[in-house]
PDB file of C-alpha atoms in Angstrom:
ATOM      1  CA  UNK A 251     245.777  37.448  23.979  1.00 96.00           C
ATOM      2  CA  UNK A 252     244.784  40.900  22.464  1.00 97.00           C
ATOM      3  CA  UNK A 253     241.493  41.466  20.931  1.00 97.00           C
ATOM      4  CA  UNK A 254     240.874  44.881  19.163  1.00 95.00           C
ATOM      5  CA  UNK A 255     237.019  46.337  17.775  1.00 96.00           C
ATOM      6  CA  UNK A 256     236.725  48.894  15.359  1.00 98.00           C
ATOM      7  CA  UNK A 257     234.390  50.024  12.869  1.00 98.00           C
ATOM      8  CA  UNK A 258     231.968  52.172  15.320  1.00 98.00           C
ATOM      9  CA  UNK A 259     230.449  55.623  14.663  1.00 98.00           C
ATOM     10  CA  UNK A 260     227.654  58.181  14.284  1.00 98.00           C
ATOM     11  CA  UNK A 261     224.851  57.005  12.146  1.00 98.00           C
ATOM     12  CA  UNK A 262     221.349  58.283  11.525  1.00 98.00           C
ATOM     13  CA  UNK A 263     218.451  55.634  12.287  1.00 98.00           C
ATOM     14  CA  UNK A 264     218.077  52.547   9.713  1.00 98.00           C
ATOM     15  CA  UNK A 265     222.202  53.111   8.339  1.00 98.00           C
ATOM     16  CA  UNK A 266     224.500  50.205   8.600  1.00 98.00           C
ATOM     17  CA  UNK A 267     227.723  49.508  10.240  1.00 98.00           C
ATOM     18  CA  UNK A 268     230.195  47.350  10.363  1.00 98.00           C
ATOM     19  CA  UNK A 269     232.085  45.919  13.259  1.00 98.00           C
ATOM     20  CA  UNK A 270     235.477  44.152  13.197  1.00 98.00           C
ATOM     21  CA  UNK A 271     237.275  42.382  15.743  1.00 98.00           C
ATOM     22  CA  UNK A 272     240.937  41.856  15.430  1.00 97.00           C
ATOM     23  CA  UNK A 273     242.613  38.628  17.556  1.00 97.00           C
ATOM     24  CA  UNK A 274     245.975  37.420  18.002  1.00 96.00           C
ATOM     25  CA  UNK A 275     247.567  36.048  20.543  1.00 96.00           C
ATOM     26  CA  UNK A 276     245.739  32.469  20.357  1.00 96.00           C
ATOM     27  CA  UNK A 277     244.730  29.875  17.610  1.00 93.00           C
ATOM     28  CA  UNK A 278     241.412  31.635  16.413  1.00 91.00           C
ATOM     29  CA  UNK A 279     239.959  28.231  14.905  1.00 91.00           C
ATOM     30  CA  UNK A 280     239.444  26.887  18.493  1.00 96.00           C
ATOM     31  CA  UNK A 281     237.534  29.597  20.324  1.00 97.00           C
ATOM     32  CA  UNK A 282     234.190  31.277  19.863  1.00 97.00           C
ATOM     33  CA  UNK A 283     233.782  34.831  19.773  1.00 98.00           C
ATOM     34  CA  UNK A 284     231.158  36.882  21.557  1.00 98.00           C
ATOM     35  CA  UNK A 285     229.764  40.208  20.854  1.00 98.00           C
ATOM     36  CA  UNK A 286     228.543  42.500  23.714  1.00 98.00           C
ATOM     37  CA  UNK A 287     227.122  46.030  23.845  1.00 98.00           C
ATOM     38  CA  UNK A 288     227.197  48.356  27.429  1.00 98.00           C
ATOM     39  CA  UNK A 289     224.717  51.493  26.905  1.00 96.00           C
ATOM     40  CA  UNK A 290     224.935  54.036  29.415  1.00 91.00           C
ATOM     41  CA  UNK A 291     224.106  53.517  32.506  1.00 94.00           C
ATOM     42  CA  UNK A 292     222.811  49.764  31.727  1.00 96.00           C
ATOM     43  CA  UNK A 293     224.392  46.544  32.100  1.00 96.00           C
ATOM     44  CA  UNK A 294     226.703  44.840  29.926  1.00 97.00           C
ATOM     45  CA  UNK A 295     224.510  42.645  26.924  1.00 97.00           C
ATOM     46  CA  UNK A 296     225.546  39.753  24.970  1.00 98.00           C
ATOM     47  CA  UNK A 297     224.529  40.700  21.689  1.00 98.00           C
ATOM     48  CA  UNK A 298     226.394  37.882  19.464  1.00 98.00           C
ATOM     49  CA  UNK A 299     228.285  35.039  19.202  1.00 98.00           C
ATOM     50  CA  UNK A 300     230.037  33.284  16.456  1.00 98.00           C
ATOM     51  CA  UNK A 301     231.255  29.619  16.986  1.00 97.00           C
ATOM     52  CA  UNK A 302     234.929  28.664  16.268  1.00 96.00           C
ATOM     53  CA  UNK A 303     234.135  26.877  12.447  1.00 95.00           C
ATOM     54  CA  UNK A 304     231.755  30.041  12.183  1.00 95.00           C
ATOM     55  CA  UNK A 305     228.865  27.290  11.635  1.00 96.00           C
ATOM     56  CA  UNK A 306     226.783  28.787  13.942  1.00 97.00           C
ATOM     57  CA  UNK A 307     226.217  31.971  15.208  1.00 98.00           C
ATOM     58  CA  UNK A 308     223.512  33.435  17.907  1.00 98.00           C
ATOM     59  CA  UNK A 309     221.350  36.169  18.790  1.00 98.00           C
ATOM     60  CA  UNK A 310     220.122  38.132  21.095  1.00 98.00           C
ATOM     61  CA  UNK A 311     216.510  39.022  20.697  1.00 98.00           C
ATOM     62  CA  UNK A 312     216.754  42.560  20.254  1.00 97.00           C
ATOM     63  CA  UNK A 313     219.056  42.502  16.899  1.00 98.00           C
ATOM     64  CA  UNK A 314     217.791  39.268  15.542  1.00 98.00           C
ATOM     65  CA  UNK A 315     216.991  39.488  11.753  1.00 98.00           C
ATOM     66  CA  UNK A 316     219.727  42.900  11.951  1.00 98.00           C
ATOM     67  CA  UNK A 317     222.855  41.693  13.209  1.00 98.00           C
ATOM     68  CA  UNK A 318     225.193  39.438  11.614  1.00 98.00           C
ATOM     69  CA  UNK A 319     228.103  37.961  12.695  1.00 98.00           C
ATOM     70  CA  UNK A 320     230.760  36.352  10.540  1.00 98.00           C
ATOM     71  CA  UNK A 321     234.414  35.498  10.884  1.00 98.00           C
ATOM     72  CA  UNK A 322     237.673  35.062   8.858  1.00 97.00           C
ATOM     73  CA  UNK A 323     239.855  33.079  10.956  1.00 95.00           C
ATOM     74  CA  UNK A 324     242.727  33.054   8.298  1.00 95.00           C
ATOM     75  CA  UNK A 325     242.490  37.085   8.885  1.00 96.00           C
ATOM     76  CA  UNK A 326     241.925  36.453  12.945  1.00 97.00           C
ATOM     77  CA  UNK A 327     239.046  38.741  12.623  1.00 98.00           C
ATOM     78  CA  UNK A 328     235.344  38.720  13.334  1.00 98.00           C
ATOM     79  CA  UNK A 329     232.463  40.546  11.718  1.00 98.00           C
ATOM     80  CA  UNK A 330     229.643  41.747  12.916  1.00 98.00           C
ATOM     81  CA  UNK A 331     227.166  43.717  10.191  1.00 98.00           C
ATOM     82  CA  UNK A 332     224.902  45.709  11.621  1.00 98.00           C
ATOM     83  CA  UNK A 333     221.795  46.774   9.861  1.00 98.00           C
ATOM     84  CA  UNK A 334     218.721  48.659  10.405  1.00 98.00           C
ATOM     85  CA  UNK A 335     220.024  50.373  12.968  1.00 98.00           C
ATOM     86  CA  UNK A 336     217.856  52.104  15.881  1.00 98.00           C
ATOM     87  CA  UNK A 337     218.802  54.639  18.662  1.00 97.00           C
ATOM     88  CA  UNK A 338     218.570  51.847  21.105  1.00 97.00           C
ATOM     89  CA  UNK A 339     221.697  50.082  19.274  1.00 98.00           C
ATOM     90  CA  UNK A 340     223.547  52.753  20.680  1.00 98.00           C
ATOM     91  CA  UNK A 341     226.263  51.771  23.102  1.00 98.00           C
ATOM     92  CA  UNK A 342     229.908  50.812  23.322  1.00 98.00           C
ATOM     93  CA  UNK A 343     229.975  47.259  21.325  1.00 98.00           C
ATOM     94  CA  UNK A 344     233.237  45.005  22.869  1.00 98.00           C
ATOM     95  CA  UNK A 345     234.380  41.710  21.589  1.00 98.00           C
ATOM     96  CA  UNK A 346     235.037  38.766  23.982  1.00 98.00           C
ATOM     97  CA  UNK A 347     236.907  35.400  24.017  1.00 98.00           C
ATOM     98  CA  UNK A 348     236.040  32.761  26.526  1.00 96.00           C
ATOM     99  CA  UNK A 349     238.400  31.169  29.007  1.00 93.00           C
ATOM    100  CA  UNK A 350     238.379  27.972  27.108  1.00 93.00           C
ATOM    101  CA  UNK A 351     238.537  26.305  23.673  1.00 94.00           C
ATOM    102  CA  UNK A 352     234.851  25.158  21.761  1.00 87.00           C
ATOM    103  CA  UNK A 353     231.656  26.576  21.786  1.00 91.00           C
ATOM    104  CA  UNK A 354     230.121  24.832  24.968  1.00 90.00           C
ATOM    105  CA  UNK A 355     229.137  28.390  27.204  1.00 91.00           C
ATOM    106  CA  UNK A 356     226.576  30.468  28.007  1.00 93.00           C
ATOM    107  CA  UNK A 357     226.861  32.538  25.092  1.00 95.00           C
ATOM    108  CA  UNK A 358     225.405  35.809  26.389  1.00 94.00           C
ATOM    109  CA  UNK A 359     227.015  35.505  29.757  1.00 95.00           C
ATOM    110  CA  UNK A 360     229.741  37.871  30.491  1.00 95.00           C
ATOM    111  CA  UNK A 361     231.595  35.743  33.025  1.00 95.00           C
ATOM    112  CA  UNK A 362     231.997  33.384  30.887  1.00 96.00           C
ATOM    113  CA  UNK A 363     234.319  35.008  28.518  1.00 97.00           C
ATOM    114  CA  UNK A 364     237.746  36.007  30.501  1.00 97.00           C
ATOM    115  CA  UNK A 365     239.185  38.504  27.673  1.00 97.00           C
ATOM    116  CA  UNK A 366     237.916  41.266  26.706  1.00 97.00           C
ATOM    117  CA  UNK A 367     238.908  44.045  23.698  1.00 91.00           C
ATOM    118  CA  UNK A 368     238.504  48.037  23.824  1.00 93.00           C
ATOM    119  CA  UNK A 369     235.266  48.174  23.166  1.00 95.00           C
ATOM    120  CA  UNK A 370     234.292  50.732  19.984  1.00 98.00           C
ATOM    121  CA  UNK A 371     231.403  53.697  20.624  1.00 98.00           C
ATOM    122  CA  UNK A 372     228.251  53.069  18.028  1.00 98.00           C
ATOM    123  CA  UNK A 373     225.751  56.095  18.058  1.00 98.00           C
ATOM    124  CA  UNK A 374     222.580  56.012  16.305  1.00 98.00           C
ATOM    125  CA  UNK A 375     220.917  59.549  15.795  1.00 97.00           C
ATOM    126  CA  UNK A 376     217.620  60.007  15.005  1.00 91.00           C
TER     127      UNK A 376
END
């Protein structure tokens, strides 16, 4: 299992990015797909998550309305579009698989997701 984020960078205040996560390794159409963020010197944040169909998708507070996540699962990939952007966004954003199949977890709950990709830096300058 191998997951891969890209897409991070320097940005000035209220500029966009785009986030992929690459997969392979597993059948993408049975797991969900969680986003998390790590600023420095804080913990580790679920930001997103994305169920397996891509019918659903969740939130943390703090990027509701800003964030979206999407997926491709005929690409293995996963989105996340990230708008609005504020210096607080800034941290190292990782994608994250859970140890099992569905979308029955505690989304924003690190433990519950047993691989992890390199994560990919997002700065936001003001």
């Amino acid at each position: 299992v191998q997951l891969q984020a890209s897409g991070g960078g320097l940005v000035q205040v209220g500029e966009s990015l785009r986030l992929s996560c690459a997969a392979s390794g597993f059948t993408m159409d049975d797991y969900a797909i969680g986003w998390f963020r790590q600023a420095p010197g804080k913990e580790r944040e679920g930001v997103a998550m994305i169920t397996n169909s891509g019918h659903r998708t969740y939130y943390a507070d703090s990027v509701k309305g800003r964030f979206t996540v999407s997926r491709d699962n005929a690409r293995n990939t996963v989105y996340m579009q990230m708008n609005s952007l504020k210096p607080e966004d800034t941290a190292v954003y990782y994608c994250a698989r859970p140890s099992t199949p569905g979308n029955r977890l505690l989304w924003g709950v690190a433990a519950e997701y047993e691989y992890w990709g390199r994560g990919t830096l997002v700065t936001v300058s003001s």
